[in-house]
XYZ file of C-alpha atoms in Angstrom:
558
model
C -0.014 -0.036 -0.039
C 1.500 3.292 -1.068
C 0.749 6.477 0.944
C 0.530 9.777 -1.165
C 0.697 12.217 1.689
C 4.075 13.742 0.474
C 3.304 13.295 -3.219
C 2.920 16.634 -5.138
C 2.433 15.343 -8.723
C 0.959 12.388 -10.587
C 3.280 9.352 -10.762
C 3.467 6.553 -13.162
C 4.942 2.813 -13.112
C 8.462 3.212 -14.311
C 9.204 -0.404 -13.983
C 8.901 -2.191 -16.285
C 9.121 0.452 -18.837
C 7.158 -1.663 -21.259
C 3.823 -2.924 -19.569
C 3.843 -6.087 -21.866
C 7.025 -7.417 -19.892
C 4.842 -8.058 -16.708
C 3.193 -10.919 -18.681
C 6.052 -13.529 -18.231
C 6.857 -12.125 -14.753
C 3.180 -12.609 -13.664
C 3.108 -16.074 -15.291
C 6.261 -17.355 -13.258
C 4.797 -15.928 -10.058
C 1.280 -17.476 -10.403
C 2.605 -20.944 -11.683
C 5.236 -21.239 -8.936
C 3.943 -19.424 -5.999
C 0.248 -19.057 -6.126
C -1.468 -19.790 -2.680
C 1.732 -18.829 -0.719
C 2.237 -15.662 1.406
C 3.832 -12.725 -0.094
C 3.853 -10.137 2.192
C 6.910 -10.190 4.553
C 8.207 -13.361 2.958
C 11.549 -12.216 1.798
C 12.565 -16.014 1.088
C 9.820 -16.411 -1.345
C 10.471 -12.987 -2.899
C 14.103 -13.927 -3.480
C 13.350 -17.254 -4.828
C 10.741 -15.643 -7.205
C 13.291 -13.119 -8.459
C 15.799 -16.059 -9.023
C 13.376 -17.859 -11.176
C 12.904 -14.563 -13.176
C 16.579 -14.039 -13.491
C 17.341 -17.444 -14.874
C 14.390 -17.348 -17.283
C 15.000 -16.826 -21.082
C 13.260 -13.408 -21.210
C 15.121 -11.737 -18.353
C 17.550 -8.933 -19.665
C 20.878 -8.777 -17.842
C 23.281 -10.891 -16.116
C 23.913 -9.335 -12.845
C 21.931 -10.123 -9.936
C 20.830 -7.058 -7.837
C 22.337 -6.418 -4.485
C 18.934 -6.509 -2.693
C 17.204 -9.156 -4.407
C 14.002 -9.010 -2.227
C 13.601 -5.331 -2.867
C 13.982 -5.895 -6.703
C 11.350 -8.674 -6.533
C 8.881 -6.412 -4.734
C 9.590 -3.594 -7.169
C 8.505 -6.101 -10.003
C 5.199 -7.236 -8.409
C 3.885 -4.473 -6.240
C 4.015 -1.661 -8.793
C 2.111 -2.417 -12.119
C 1.008 -5.970 -11.556
C -0.724 -5.365 -8.378
C -1.683 -1.861 -8.931
C -3.442 -2.626 -11.962
C -5.390 -5.696 -10.504
C -3.480 -8.554 -12.575
C -2.317 -10.128 -9.245
C -3.674 -10.258 -5.568
C -1.009 -10.411 -2.848
C -3.252 -10.539 0.191
C -3.807 -12.715 2.027
C -1.815 -14.807 -0.443
C -0.597 -14.752 -3.856
C -3.561 -15.208 -6.421
C -3.977 -14.756 -10.144
C -7.090 -12.481 -10.627
C -9.549 -12.964 -13.425
C -7.966 -9.809 -15.098
C -4.695 -11.497 -14.758
C -5.952 -14.738 -16.165
C -7.177 -12.711 -19.272
C -3.852 -11.155 -19.668
C -1.925 -14.371 -19.529
C -3.966 -15.669 -22.478
C -2.193 -12.868 -24.498
C -5.387 -12.391 -26.391
C -6.177 -8.852 -27.229
C -3.672 -7.684 -24.695
C -4.430 -4.013 -25.709
C -8.066 -4.218 -24.616
C -7.168 -5.817 -21.283
C -4.554 -3.245 -20.488
C -7.041 -0.516 -21.534
C -9.579 -1.701 -19.033
C -7.191 -1.883 -16.213
C -5.509 1.563 -16.867
C -9.003 3.351 -16.925
C -9.700 1.848 -13.406
C -6.478 3.104 -12.176
C -7.363 6.016 -9.698
C -6.080 8.118 -7.059
C -6.757 7.808 -4.269
C -7.800 4.158 -3.877
C -7.413 1.670 -1.109
C -4.084 0.731 -2.636
C -3.074 4.472 -2.584
C -4.726 6.188 0.178
C -4.439 9.971 1.043
C -6.241 12.071 3.683
C -6.903 15.211 2.094
C -8.788 16.232 -1.109
C -5.646 16.820 -3.271
C -5.924 13.712 -5.382
C -9.098 12.922 -7.129
C -8.391 11.709 -10.600
C -8.147 8.623 -12.983
C -4.721 9.595 -14.635
C -4.880 7.502 -17.790
C -8.491 8.711 -18.610
C -7.438 12.354 -18.078
C -4.294 12.061 -20.232
C -6.409 10.543 -22.989
C -8.733 13.298 -22.731
C -5.943 15.895 -22.483
C -4.471 14.538 -25.923
C -7.874 14.884 -27.389
C -8.327 18.319 -26.145
C -5.126 19.814 -27.120
C -4.500 17.811 -30.319
C -1.028 16.335 -29.385
C 1.315 16.334 -26.463
C 5.204 16.175 -26.313
C 6.762 14.308 -23.538
C 8.041 17.755 -22.041
C 4.291 18.958 -21.804
C 3.265 15.859 -20.116
C 6.127 16.147 -17.763
C 5.520 19.908 -17.074
C 1.735 20.129 -16.933
C -0.159 16.981 -17.003
C 1.492 15.633 -13.933
C -0.012 18.500 -12.100
C -3.631 17.355 -12.934
C -4.111 15.684 -9.569
C -7.770 16.448 -9.394
C -9.992 16.086 -12.634
C -11.508 19.451 -11.821
C -8.044 21.185 -12.675
C -8.237 19.928 -16.352
C -9.053 23.310 -17.764
C -6.192 24.966 -15.951
C -3.817 22.347 -17.338
C -4.960 23.073 -20.760
C -4.488 26.820 -20.392
C -1.002 26.035 -19.008
C -0.094 24.131 -22.192
C -1.701 26.820 -24.517
C 0.455 29.527 -22.796
C 3.503 27.482 -22.904
C 3.246 26.944 -26.687
C 2.311 30.605 -27.331
C 5.298 31.766 -25.204
C 7.634 29.325 -27.055
C 7.124 31.246 -30.244
C 8.402 34.568 -28.792
C 11.257 33.131 -26.792
C 14.606 34.567 -27.750
C 16.729 31.417 -26.830
C 16.703 27.689 -28.060
C 13.840 25.362 -27.624
C 16.038 23.385 -25.245
C 16.748 26.479 -23.130
C 13.058 27.647 -22.950
C 12.113 24.172 -21.752
C 14.708 24.069 -19.144
C 13.439 27.541 -17.996
C 9.606 26.290 -17.834
C 10.923 23.405 -15.822
C 12.448 25.513 -13.188
C 9.454 27.622 -13.080
C 6.890 24.863 -12.671
C 9.130 23.116 -10.015
C 9.389 26.264 -8.088
C 5.517 26.224 -8.151
C 4.925 22.688 -7.249
C 7.499 22.459 -4.477
C 7.120 26.011 -3.219
C 6.819 24.947 0.522
C 9.958 22.523 0.258
C 11.908 25.393 -1.436
C 10.834 27.947 1.102
C 11.815 25.560 3.953
C 15.020 24.610 2.156
C 13.966 20.998 2.630
C 15.828 19.765 -0.439
C 16.005 15.999 0.590
C 14.754 13.734 -2.094
C 14.267 9.965 -2.123
C 17.217 9.722 -4.313
C 19.506 11.769 -2.224
C 20.179 13.246 1.329
C 22.261 15.999 -0.256
C 21.003 19.511 0.659
C 21.423 21.196 -2.637
C 18.903 23.308 -4.427
C 20.569 22.597 -7.798
C 20.422 18.828 -7.029
C 16.902 19.012 -6.058
C 15.935 20.870 -9.341
C 17.794 18.264 -11.253
C 16.293 15.290 -9.632
C 12.708 16.503 -9.643
C 13.083 17.262 -13.375
C 14.597 13.907 -14.145
C 11.694 12.078 -12.239
C 9.126 14.115 -13.949
C 10.503 13.264 -17.442
C 10.721 9.408 -16.237
C 7.053 9.710 -15.288
C 5.929 11.331 -18.406
C 7.853 8.638 -20.336
C 6.198 5.986 -18.438
C 2.764 7.483 -18.968
C 3.201 7.612 -22.610
C 4.526 3.870 -22.922
C 1.653 2.394 -20.899
C -1.007 4.239 -22.679
C 0.575 3.491 -25.962
C 0.171 -0.113 -25.331
C -3.706 0.389 -25.435
C -3.365 1.163 -29.120
C -5.501 4.371 -28.517
C -2.644 6.667 -29.072
C 0.015 6.781 -31.529
C 2.951 9.283 -32.398
C 3.021 12.022 -35.019
C 5.368 10.914 -37.683
C 7.026 14.297 -37.950
C 6.917 15.743 -34.267
C 6.722 12.448 -32.495
C 4.241 14.051 -30.156
C 1.418 11.660 -28.809
C -1.681 11.903 -30.735
C -4.990 9.916 -30.781
C -4.664 7.140 -33.318
C -6.738 8.080 -36.284
C -7.889 4.216 -36.500
C -9.128 4.544 -32.916
C -10.935 7.957 -32.975
C -14.357 6.481 -32.214
C -12.987 4.041 -29.507
C -11.549 7.099 -27.688
C -14.633 9.177 -28.080
C -16.703 6.332 -26.516
C -14.296 5.966 -23.630
C -14.365 9.772 -22.949
C -18.198 9.876 -23.106
C -18.871 6.819 -21.098
C -16.168 6.136 -18.385
C -16.972 8.245 -15.234
C -14.394 11.025 -14.466
C -14.832 10.696 -10.698
C -12.902 8.129 -9.011
C -15.027 5.578 -7.269
C -15.393 5.531 -3.476
C -15.216 2.030 -1.929
C -16.380 1.022 1.531
C -13.446 -1.522 1.895
C -10.415 -2.866 0.146
C -12.488 -6.032 -0.641
C -14.923 -3.918 -2.624
C -12.230 -2.256 -4.464
C -10.673 -5.468 -5.391
C -13.971 -6.968 -6.578
C -14.169 -4.039 -9.040
C -10.486 -3.877 -9.926
C -10.200 -7.560 -10.617
C -13.187 -7.883 -12.903
C -11.964 -7.724 -16.368
C -15.528 -6.476 -17.677
C -16.206 -3.820 -15.150
C -15.295 -1.183 -17.768
C -16.932 -1.295 -21.145
C -15.370 -0.497 -24.450
C -16.644 0.208 -28.007
C -15.529 -3.047 -29.173
C -17.849 -4.842 -26.652
C -20.778 -3.339 -28.876
C -22.029 -5.967 -31.435
C -23.374 -3.208 -33.870
C -20.106 -1.455 -33.792
C -18.263 -4.722 -34.739
C -20.614 -5.490 -37.380
C -19.798 -1.929 -38.859
C -16.222 -2.335 -38.596
C -16.314 -5.795 -40.252
C -18.532 -4.466 -43.127
C -16.097 -1.637 -43.673
C -13.285 -4.162 -43.916
C -15.511 -6.374 -46.321
C -15.112 -9.297 -43.877
C -17.844 -12.008 -43.828
C -19.420 -13.173 -40.401
C -22.441 -14.704 -38.984
C -24.745 -12.292 -37.160
C -25.413 -14.802 -34.146
C -21.698 -15.218 -33.618
C -20.194 -14.446 -30.193
C -18.735 -11.206 -29.460
C -15.419 -12.901 -28.937
C -15.754 -14.580 -32.388
C -16.468 -11.312 -33.967
C -13.423 -9.715 -32.423
C -11.251 -12.447 -33.593
C -12.397 -11.696 -37.181
C -12.014 -7.963 -36.689
C -8.173 -8.764 -35.109
C -7.518 -10.754 -38.327
C -8.763 -7.926 -40.577
C -6.608 -5.313 -38.751
C -3.485 -7.678 -38.814
C -3.953 -7.564 -42.796
C -3.945 -3.864 -42.537
C -0.763 -3.828 -40.675
C 0.873 -6.314 -43.041
C -0.125 -3.787 -45.932
C 1.474 -0.773 -43.937
C 4.588 -2.867 -43.808
C 4.683 -3.607 -47.581
C 3.805 0.152 -48.346
C 6.893 1.139 -46.035
C 9.067 -1.234 -47.856
C 8.127 0.022 -51.268
C 8.754 3.746 -50.133
C 12.243 2.695 -48.799
C 13.626 1.474 -52.083
C 16.336 3.241 -54.117
C 17.301 5.292 -51.018
C 14.274 7.719 -51.363
C 14.286 7.893 -47.437
C 17.884 8.053 -46.898
C 17.986 11.644 -45.478
C 15.038 10.766 -43.355
C 16.802 7.760 -41.848
C 19.988 9.620 -41.015
C 17.983 12.175 -39.381
C 16.041 9.791 -37.374
C 19.368 8.050 -36.361
C 20.453 11.789 -35.216
C 17.293 12.192 -33.046
C 17.445 8.736 -31.641
C 21.057 9.335 -30.528
C 19.911 12.710 -28.989
C 16.911 11.000 -27.556
C 14.402 13.027 -29.348
C 12.065 10.310 -30.049
C 9.354 8.945 -27.601
C 10.971 5.403 -27.297
C 14.610 5.295 -28.408
C 15.142 1.526 -28.311
C 12.035 0.897 -30.386
C 12.847 3.595 -32.864
C 16.473 2.126 -33.173
C 15.020 -1.275 -34.070
C 12.515 0.251 -36.519
C 15.080 2.660 -38.255
C 17.911 -0.090 -38.612
C 15.221 -2.152 -40.130
C 14.370 0.675 -42.477
C 18.000 1.079 -43.532
C 18.525 -2.567 -44.272
C 15.321 -2.574 -46.436
C 16.764 0.603 -48.103
C 19.903 -1.267 -48.958
C 17.788 -3.998 -50.811
C 19.174 -7.198 -52.208
C 17.995 -9.402 -49.334
C 15.473 -12.185 -49.914
C 13.669 -11.230 -46.671
C 14.124 -8.562 -43.961
C 12.014 -9.345 -40.873
C 11.696 -6.812 -38.149
C 10.451 -8.570 -35.014
C 9.167 -5.238 -33.513
C 5.455 -4.437 -33.837
C 3.756 -1.521 -35.542
C 0.232 -0.260 -35.092
C -2.738 0.376 -37.476
C -1.241 3.795 -38.353
C 2.189 2.143 -39.451
C 3.913 3.674 -36.248
C 6.287 1.573 -34.261
C 4.483 -0.057 -31.269
C 6.721 -2.099 -29.414
C 10.177 -3.905 -29.481
C 10.956 -7.641 -30.283
C 10.311 -10.154 -27.637
C 13.250 -11.175 -25.176
C 13.690 -14.442 -26.718
C 14.132 -13.571 -30.468
C 16.664 -11.508 -32.400
C 15.548 -7.875 -33.110
C 15.775 -8.232 -36.967
C 16.478 -11.269 -39.086
C 17.861 -10.912 -42.589
C 18.106 -13.740 -45.281
C 20.425 -13.604 -48.270
C 21.144 -16.081 -50.878
C 23.820 -18.056 -49.167
C 23.823 -16.637 -45.511
C 21.850 -14.902 -42.825
C 22.272 -12.021 -40.703
C 20.654 -11.237 -37.304
C 20.777 -7.779 -35.951
C 20.628 -6.809 -32.220
C 20.356 -3.189 -31.307
C 20.383 -1.506 -27.703
C 20.305 2.068 -26.423
C 22.136 0.870 -23.178
C 25.877 2.083 -22.682
C 28.430 1.636 -20.052
C 28.747 -1.488 -17.956
C 24.948 -1.760 -18.118
C 25.237 -2.535 -21.913
C 27.346 -5.675 -21.160
C 25.229 -6.700 -18.345
C 21.893 -6.440 -20.466
C 23.091 -7.658 -23.757
C 26.108 -9.819 -23.466
C 24.297 -13.181 -22.934
C 21.054 -12.465 -24.859
C 22.831 -11.500 -28.110
C 25.113 -14.658 -27.982
C 22.045 -16.876 -27.239
C 19.910 -15.442 -30.011
C 22.845 -15.969 -32.428
C 23.394 -19.600 -31.150
C 19.631 -20.470 -31.532
C 19.787 -19.321 -35.207
C 23.065 -20.780 -36.022
C 22.313 -24.271 -34.578
C 19.303 -24.657 -36.925
C 20.866 -23.051 -39.982
C 22.722 -24.943 -42.883
C 24.124 -21.525 -44.055
C 26.670 -19.159 -42.410
C 25.072 -16.870 -39.774
C 26.418 -13.363 -38.772
C 25.244 -10.954 -36.260
C 25.388 -7.053 -36.216
C 25.307 -5.557 -32.632
C 24.367 -1.815 -32.996
C 24.427 0.622 -30.163
C 25.036 4.487 -29.830
C 28.353 3.644 -28.614
C 30.243 0.294 -27.996
C 31.186 -0.507 -24.339
C 34.658 -1.837 -23.822
C 33.205 -4.819 -21.796
C 30.930 -5.564 -24.495
C 33.565 -5.300 -27.215
C 35.942 -7.691 -25.060
C 33.044 -10.168 -24.403
C 32.173 -10.590 -28.350
C 35.877 -10.526 -29.355
C 36.743 -13.447 -27.183
C 33.451 -15.251 -27.831
C 34.094 -15.094 -31.601
C 37.471 -16.951 -30.983
C 36.304 -19.874 -29.099
C 34.079 -22.888 -30.123
C 31.074 -22.942 -27.823
C 28.761 -25.999 -28.138
C 25.608 -23.978 -26.723
C 25.998 -21.659 -29.530
C 26.467 -24.051 -32.327
C 30.371 -23.284 -32.723
C 32.201 -20.135 -32.927
C 29.928 -16.762 -32.951
C 30.276 -14.203 -35.684
C 29.276 -11.101 -33.781
C 30.219 -7.788 -35.348
C 29.779 -4.648 -32.951
C 29.141 -1.197 -34.780
C 28.173 2.112 -33.175
C 25.171 4.051 -34.642
C 27.931 6.431 -36.356
C 29.580 3.515 -37.911
C 26.305 1.968 -39.137
C 25.469 5.396 -40.891
C 28.747 5.318 -42.661
C 28.193 1.672 -43.473
C 24.678 2.559 -45.206
C 26.221 5.644 -46.747
C 28.833 3.740 -48.467
C 26.281 1.263 -49.647
C 24.266 4.254 -51.289
C 27.160 6.113 -52.775
C 28.992 3.032 -54.239
C 25.764 1.502 -55.651
C 25.762 -1.938 -53.404
C 24.007 -4.535 -55.393
C 25.721 -7.739 -54.526
C 25.208 -9.503 -51.307
C 28.470 -11.530 -51.628
C 30.322 -8.185 -51.160
C 28.502 -7.880 -47.862
C 29.414 -11.464 -46.786
C 33.096 -10.939 -47.787
C 33.089 -7.845 -45.698
C 31.891 -9.735 -42.695
C 34.165 -12.600 -43.327
C 37.239 -10.397 -43.364
C 36.186 -8.967 -39.949
C 35.442 -12.300 -38.514
C 38.743 -13.725 -39.960
C 40.833 -10.938 -38.469
C 39.146 -11.440 -35.120
C 40.956 -14.893 -34.824
C 44.481 -13.390 -35.144
C 44.554 -9.679 -34.325
C 46.305 -8.591 -31.115
C 43.203 -7.491 -28.988
C 39.617 -6.011 -29.140
C 40.759 -2.411 -29.354
C 42.980 -3.249 -32.449
C 40.027 -5.272 -33.863
C 37.333 -2.272 -33.542
C 39.909 0.104 -34.926
C 40.279 -2.296 -37.869
C 36.597 -2.467 -38.341
C 36.366 1.348 -38.320
C 39.059 1.408 -40.995
C 37.376 -1.052 -43.382
C 33.954 0.486 -43.318
C 34.364 3.193 -45.696
C 35.661 0.759 -48.390
C 33.323 -2.319 -47.733
C 31.815 -1.853 -50.984
C 34.606 -1.788 -53.839
C-alpha cells in the first residue's frame, strides 16, 4: 500500500518501462507461488526473482544487490496496482490477470485496467482532497483536447493534474507554454529548461521555502540537485505514462514531431471512452469492494464490446461473419482484418524505402535517436535499422520482429527470446541486435542474450550466420566479450560466434557507403563480414579489432 501524503504530482509505473513485460513475470509468479504468502516473505520474494533472473526473457546478467527489494519492485507496482495479481492474504492470479496471460487482445485488457487506475484508492490512500483523478483517462482526454502532447508537456503540466476539476487549468498552461515558445529568444532546449525551473518552483514552493531539499534519491542539501532530481523524475513519469497508454493502441505518434496523438484508427474508441467512463474516482467501503471492481476484467466497457460496432467495422473491411456469432468470435475476425492492414502498412513502407528515397530521413532519425528526441529510443532504433536494411535492398527477406500499429507507427520492441531483426540473403543469414544501453549496463543486459539469439539461429541453419550488434557506442566490456566469444568454439551456440559490433555512427557510414557506391551484390557484404571475423581470430586485442573494423567500413563496397 502506497501513501501519497508527501506526493505533489501524479506518478506512473516506471518499471517495467514496457507494460507487456509484466506478462511472463506474472506467469512465473502464479505458476510457482500461487497460494503462498507474499507480504513479509523475503525468502519467497528472493526465490521468485531468481526464477525470473534465470528465465529466457530476463534482460541482464547481474543479480541485484537487494534481491527481495528488486522482487517487490517487479510485482507491487504495475502487476498489483493494475489488478492482475492479488497479494493479500496470499498470492492469487485475478480474473483480469488470467485474461492477460492468454495474451489475447492484450491492448483491450490493458485499456480496461488502466482506466480503472485512480488516485486515491485503497491501494493508494490519502487523507486530504488533493488527489481525485483517473490519470490515464485524463491523459487520453488531454491529448484529445489539445491535439497532441510532447513528453515535455506531459512532464511539465499533465503531472500537475491531480484533480480532474483542474483539467481546464492544465489546458490553459499548455496553451500559454506553446504561445510563449514562439516569442522566446533562446533555443527550444533553453526554453523548456526555464519552464521546468518555473513549474518545479511552483509545485514544490513549500519545500523550497523551508530549504527542505532532501529527495528519495539523495540526502544532499543542494537546491541545484533538488531541481535536477525533480526534473529527471518528471521526465521519467511522462515517459512511463506514454509507454503504458501506448500499449492500449488508442494513441500513436505524429510521424514528424513524435508527439503523442489519438490514433486516427481509434478515434471512435476514444470518444466512446471519454463519453462513457466516469471521470470521478469511485469511493469504496472496503479494500475487498475495491478488489472486486479492480479484478473484474469486464467492469469497464469499451466500444469493441458493442455488437453493432463490430458489425460495422467488419462490413467496412469487407469481412464476412455470422450475425449470431459471439462477441469474441467477431473480435477474432476484426483482429485478423486489422493484422492484414498492418501487413499492408509494412509492404507500403518497404516500397517507399527502395532506391534510397528515405536516406536523408533515416539518417535524421538516427540523429534524433542518439539525442533521445524520439518517444521510445530503443524501439525507434530497431525500426530505423530495419528501414536502413530494407533501403539497401538485395536481401531475400528482412524481418523486423518489432510491432507496428494500424497507423504504421512503431509500437513495441521484439520479444526477449528472438533477435530484433532477421535478414535472409542467398547463401547466408544476418541477425541484428540493437540497444540504447551504454557503459557497463550494456554488457550486463546484452552480452548473454545476443550470443544466445545467435546460437539459436546458427544451430538450426545450414548457412553461415552473422550478427550485427548496434548501439550508440560500444562499451569496452561488450567489445571484449564479443571479441573473445568469436574466438572460441562454444557448443551451446553451435560453434564459434560471428558477432560484429558497430556504433550508430559506424552504421550510418556503412549505409552511406552502400548508397554512394551502388551496393548490389550480397556476396560483397558476406566478404566484408568474413574479413572482420577472420581478422578477429588473429589480431592482437579487441581495441585493435574495433579500430580495424572502423578503417574497413568506408571501403566495404569496392
